[in-house]
Structure formats: structure tokens, C-alpha cells
Short mmCIF file of C-alpha atoms and ligand atoms in Angstrom, two decimals:
data_model
loop_
_atom_site.label_atom_id
_atom_site.label_comp_id
_atom_site.label_asym_id
_atom_site.label_seq_id
_atom_site.Cartn_x
_atom_site.Cartn_y
_atom_site.Cartn_z
CA MET A 446 0.12 0.12 -0.13
CA LYS A 447 1.40 3.39 -1.08
CA ILE A 448 1.08 5.98 1.77
CA ALA A 449 1.96 9.64 1.01
CA ILE A 450 2.00 12.47 3.46
CA TYR A 451 0.93 16.04 2.41
CA PRO A 452 2.37 18.31 5.06
CA GLY A 453 1.88 22.03 5.53
CA SER A 454 0.66 24.92 7.72
CA PHE A 455 -2.88 24.88 6.33
CA ASP A 456 -3.58 28.38 8.03
CA PRO A 457 -6.07 27.85 6.76
CA VAL A 458 -6.75 25.24 4.19
CA THR A 459 -7.38 26.84 0.82
CA SER A 460 -9.25 25.64 -2.31
CA GLY A 461 -5.70 25.19 -3.77
CA HIS A 462 -4.80 22.94 -0.95
CA LEU A 463 -7.97 20.94 -1.54
CA ASN A 464 -7.35 20.35 -5.24
CA ILE A 465 -3.92 18.94 -4.48
CA ILE A 466 -5.54 16.64 -1.73
CA ARG A 467 -8.13 15.41 -4.23
CA ARG A 468 -5.34 14.86 -6.96
CA ALA A 469 -2.95 13.03 -4.59
CA ALA A 470 -5.80 10.97 -3.17
CA ASN A 471 -6.12 9.59 -6.61
CA ILE A 472 -2.79 8.68 -6.97
CA PHE A 473 -2.03 7.12 -3.58
CA ASP A 474 -3.76 4.39 -1.66
CA ARG A 475 -3.75 6.37 1.43
CA LEU A 476 -3.05 10.23 2.00
CA ILE A 477 -2.18 11.80 5.36
CA VAL A 478 -2.59 15.33 5.37
CA CYS A 479 -0.56 16.55 8.34
CA VAL A 480 -0.79 19.87 9.98
CA MET A 481 2.88 20.74 10.83
CA VAL A 482 4.82 23.64 12.54
CA ASN A 483 6.57 25.98 10.10
CA ALA A 484 9.16 27.78 12.19
CA GLY A 485 8.85 31.06 10.14
CA LYS A 486 5.06 31.55 10.49
CA ASN A 487 2.86 32.66 13.30
CA PRO A 488 -0.48 30.85 12.69
CA MET A 489 -3.99 32.45 13.07
CA PHE A 490 -5.70 29.10 13.98
CA SER A 491 -4.51 26.38 16.47
CA GLN A 492 -3.33 23.24 14.94
CA GLN A 493 -6.46 21.46 16.23
CA GLU A 494 -8.63 23.92 14.74
CA ARG A 495 -6.76 23.51 11.29
CA VAL A 496 -6.92 19.58 11.74
CA ASP A 497 -10.58 20.11 12.13
CA MET A 498 -11.20 22.27 9.37
CA ILE A 499 -9.17 19.83 6.96
CA ARG A 500 -11.30 17.16 8.34
CA ARG A 501 -14.59 18.79 7.45
CA VAL A 502 -13.56 19.75 3.78
CA THR A 503 -12.31 16.18 3.07
CA SER A 504 -15.00 14.14 4.74
CA ASP A 505 -16.19 13.12 1.32
CA ILE A 506 -12.58 11.48 0.36
CA PRO A 507 -12.27 7.97 1.95
CA ASN A 508 -8.68 7.49 1.60
CA VAL A 509 -7.54 10.84 3.36
CA GLU A 510 -6.91 11.04 6.92
CA VAL A 511 -5.88 14.20 8.94
CA ASP A 512 -3.47 14.36 11.56
CA SER A 513 -0.85 16.85 13.24
CA SER A 514 2.70 16.72 14.39
CA ILE A 515 5.07 19.01 16.15
CA GLY A 516 7.94 17.04 15.00
CA LEU A 517 10.17 16.81 11.92
CA LEU A 518 8.56 15.72 8.80
CA ALA A 519 11.25 13.43 7.70
CA ASP A 520 10.49 11.54 11.35
CA TYR A 521 6.74 11.65 10.80
CA ALA A 522 7.03 10.04 7.56
CA ARG A 523 9.37 7.28 8.85
CA GLN A 524 6.75 6.53 11.74
CA LYS A 525 3.97 6.26 9.09
CA GLY A 526 5.75 3.98 7.03
CA SER A 527 5.62 6.38 4.15
CA CYS A 528 8.51 7.24 1.57
CA VAL A 529 6.65 9.99 -0.38
CA ILE A 530 5.93 13.62 0.53
CA VAL A 531 3.50 15.30 -1.79
CA LYS A 532 3.71 19.18 -2.17
CA GLY A 533 1.83 21.58 -4.34
CA LEU A 534 4.05 23.89 -6.53
CA ARG A 535 2.70 27.16 -7.80
CA ALA A 536 4.75 29.83 -9.57
CA GLY A 537 8.59 30.07 -9.69
CA SER A 538 8.66 31.54 -6.24
CA ASP A 539 7.74 28.18 -4.47
CA PHE A 540 10.58 26.30 -6.15
CA GLU A 541 13.75 27.48 -4.16
CA ASN A 542 12.24 26.94 -0.99
CA GLU A 543 10.49 23.68 -1.82
CA PHE A 544 13.74 22.39 -3.61
CA GLN A 545 15.42 23.02 -0.42
CA MET A 546 13.27 21.49 2.01
CA ALA A 547 13.05 18.17 -0.18
CA LEU A 548 16.84 17.96 -0.11
CA ILE A 549 17.04 18.45 3.64
CA ASN A 550 14.21 15.95 4.03
CA HIS A 551 15.86 13.35 1.59
CA LYS A 552 19.29 13.89 3.76
CA ILE A 553 17.67 13.08 6.91
CA ASN A 554 15.59 10.48 5.73
CA PRO A 555 17.25 8.93 2.73
CA ASN A 556 14.23 6.66 2.03
CA LEU A 557 11.94 9.54 1.58
CA ASP A 558 11.27 11.47 -1.74
CA THR A 559 9.13 14.47 -2.65
CA MET A 560 6.77 14.69 -5.36
CA PHE A 561 5.35 17.91 -6.82
CA LEU A 562 1.92 18.28 -8.18
CA THR A 563 1.67 21.69 -9.93
CA ALA A 564 -1.12 23.74 -8.98
CA GLU A 565 -3.69 24.33 -11.46
CA HIS A 566 -3.84 27.47 -13.17
CA GLN A 567 -6.97 28.99 -11.07
CA TYR A 568 -4.88 28.54 -7.93
CA MET A 569 -1.52 29.55 -9.13
CA TYR A 570 -1.84 32.72 -7.20
CA LEU A 571 -3.50 31.47 -4.24
CA SER A 572 -1.80 31.32 -0.65
CA SER A 573 -3.16 31.20 2.85
CA SER A 574 -1.44 34.48 3.31
CA THR A 575 -3.19 36.22 0.50
CA VAL A 576 -6.64 35.07 1.74
CA LYS A 577 -5.87 36.29 5.23
CA GLU A 578 -5.10 39.63 3.72
CA LEU A 579 -8.09 39.71 1.57
CA ALA A 580 -10.34 38.88 4.21
CA ALA A 581 -9.44 42.12 6.03
CA TYR A 582 -10.99 43.83 3.24
CA ASP A 583 -14.27 42.10 3.18
CA VAL A 584 -13.48 40.59 -0.31
CA ASP A 585 -15.86 37.57 -1.54
CA LEU A 586 -13.91 34.33 -0.54
CA SER A 587 -15.65 31.70 -2.58
CA ASP A 588 -13.08 31.25 -5.12
CA PHE A 589 -10.34 30.87 -2.58
CA LEU A 590 -11.52 28.67 0.45
CA PRO A 591 -13.81 25.59 0.61
CA GLU A 592 -17.45 26.94 1.55
CA GLN A 593 -17.59 24.97 4.77
CA ILE A 594 -14.95 26.84 6.36
CA ILE A 595 -15.74 30.37 5.38
CA PRO A 596 -18.02 31.27 8.08
CA GLU A 597 -15.34 30.39 10.68
CA PHE A 598 -12.55 32.02 8.97
CA LYS A 599 -14.28 35.30 8.70
CA GLN A 600 -15.36 35.15 12.31
CA ARG A 601 -11.86 34.66 13.17
CA VAL A 602 -10.71 37.52 11.03
CA ALA A 603 -13.27 39.68 12.57
CA THR A 604 -12.39 38.98 16.21
CA ILE A 605 -8.69 39.57 15.55
CA HIS A 606 -9.57 43.12 13.82
CA GLN A 607 -11.89 44.07 16.94
CA GLY A 608 -8.96 43.17 19.23
CA GLY A 609 -6.64 45.10 17.20
CA ASN A 610 -8.95 48.26 17.06
CA ARG A 611 -9.35 48.52 20.96
O1 PNS B 899 2.54 25.12 4.33
P1 PNS B 899 4.01 25.49 4.63
O2 PNS B 899 4.00 26.47 5.59
O3 PNS B 899 4.80 25.84 3.46
O4 PNS B 899 4.51 23.98 5.12
C1 PNS B 899 5.90 23.80 5.49
C2 PNS B 899 6.05 22.72 6.39
C3 PNS B 899 4.99 22.96 7.61
C4 PNS B 899 5.86 21.52 5.56
C5 PNS B 899 7.57 22.69 6.95
O5 PNS B 899 7.91 23.83 7.56
C6 PNS B 899 7.92 21.33 7.63
O6 PNS B 899 8.32 20.36 7.20
N1 PNS B 899 7.83 21.53 9.05
C7 PNS B 899 8.04 20.37 9.98
C8 PNS B 899 9.31 20.49 10.86
C9 PNS B 899 10.29 20.17 9.90
O7 PNS B 899 10.43 18.93 9.39
N2 PNS B 899 11.34 21.24 9.32
C10 PNS B 899 12.38 20.88 8.28
C11 PNS B 899 11.84 21.17 7.00
S1 PNS B 899 13.08 21.01 5.87
#
């Protein structure tokens, strides 16, 4: 059975992430979407909240499971018996960073390879950071986020803004 790991911050999970999840779930027997820590980011949602949102939007995909970890990705993959990391690749700007992470993960765990799925054109420009910025200006988010999580996301953005305006 081929098990792949799709790791990320998913703060929050976007329609671009969901597109990668669906395509990877078609390729592998089992796909584990894992919410992990990116040391360079300060997330808006807790790890558990992000797991819950991904579970909600992937509940119709039987071979997808959602998990979280605060450890190293290379170790996590080993524990799960997986030798494949799946990543989405958007415009050229993703490449440097993703290439570096793939090489480091392979160095730490030589059994581990990274496979890239290119983003579909409508998601090429999309990122969780962009969505967070747009939300502050009350833009329609239906092209960017799975509809099930839009109310929760907007609520969080509103709460943060109220706090900031005090
Ligand atoms: O969605 P992101 O923020 O681009 O995902 C990056 C993530 C979380 C996959 C990366 O930071 C990661 O692998 N974190 C786990 C800790 C780890 O293994 N760090 C070394 C990466 S080379």
C-alpha cells in the first residue's frame, strides 16, 4: 500500500490545497494530510482547529486522513511507513524553498522522496497569507476557500480585527 504525506501549515486550508489533496488521493492508496509547524510562521488558527477544518472539507474522500505533528517531517514519514511527501508547486517563487526542503528531508531520511503536483492555473496565485489579507477587506472568498470553512474563517478575522482596534 502506497502511503503519501501531504504536510503544510494549512492556516487555513485553501481551495488550492484541497485541489492538491483530491489529486494526490487519486494517485496514492492512502494520503495523510499533516498539519505541521513552520518555524517562520505565526498561525491564526491552532493546530487542532486547522485539523478540524481539513477534516470537514475532506470528509467525502475515503482514503484521506488528517493528523498533526510538532516534530520533524522526515521522522513523521518514517513513523507512518511512508516514503513519499506530496507538495503543491505554484509559480516559480515556490521552487527555491521547496527544492531546499526536499533535499534536507531526503538527507535526514534517505528513503523519503518529495513529489510535486503543479497547481492548477486558477490556484497559481493563491496562498493562505493572501486569503488572510483579502479577508481584512471583506472580499468574497468563495473562489479561494472551501465553502464549509468560510464562516469560521471570517469570524476569526473579525475577532482579531476587533481586538486590534481596541
Ligand atoms: O505550508 P507550509 O508552511 O509551506 O509548510 C511547511 C512545512 C510545515 C511542511 C515545513 O515547515 C515542515 O516540514 N515543518 C515540519 C518541521 C520540519 O521537518 N522542518 C524541516 C523542513 S526542511
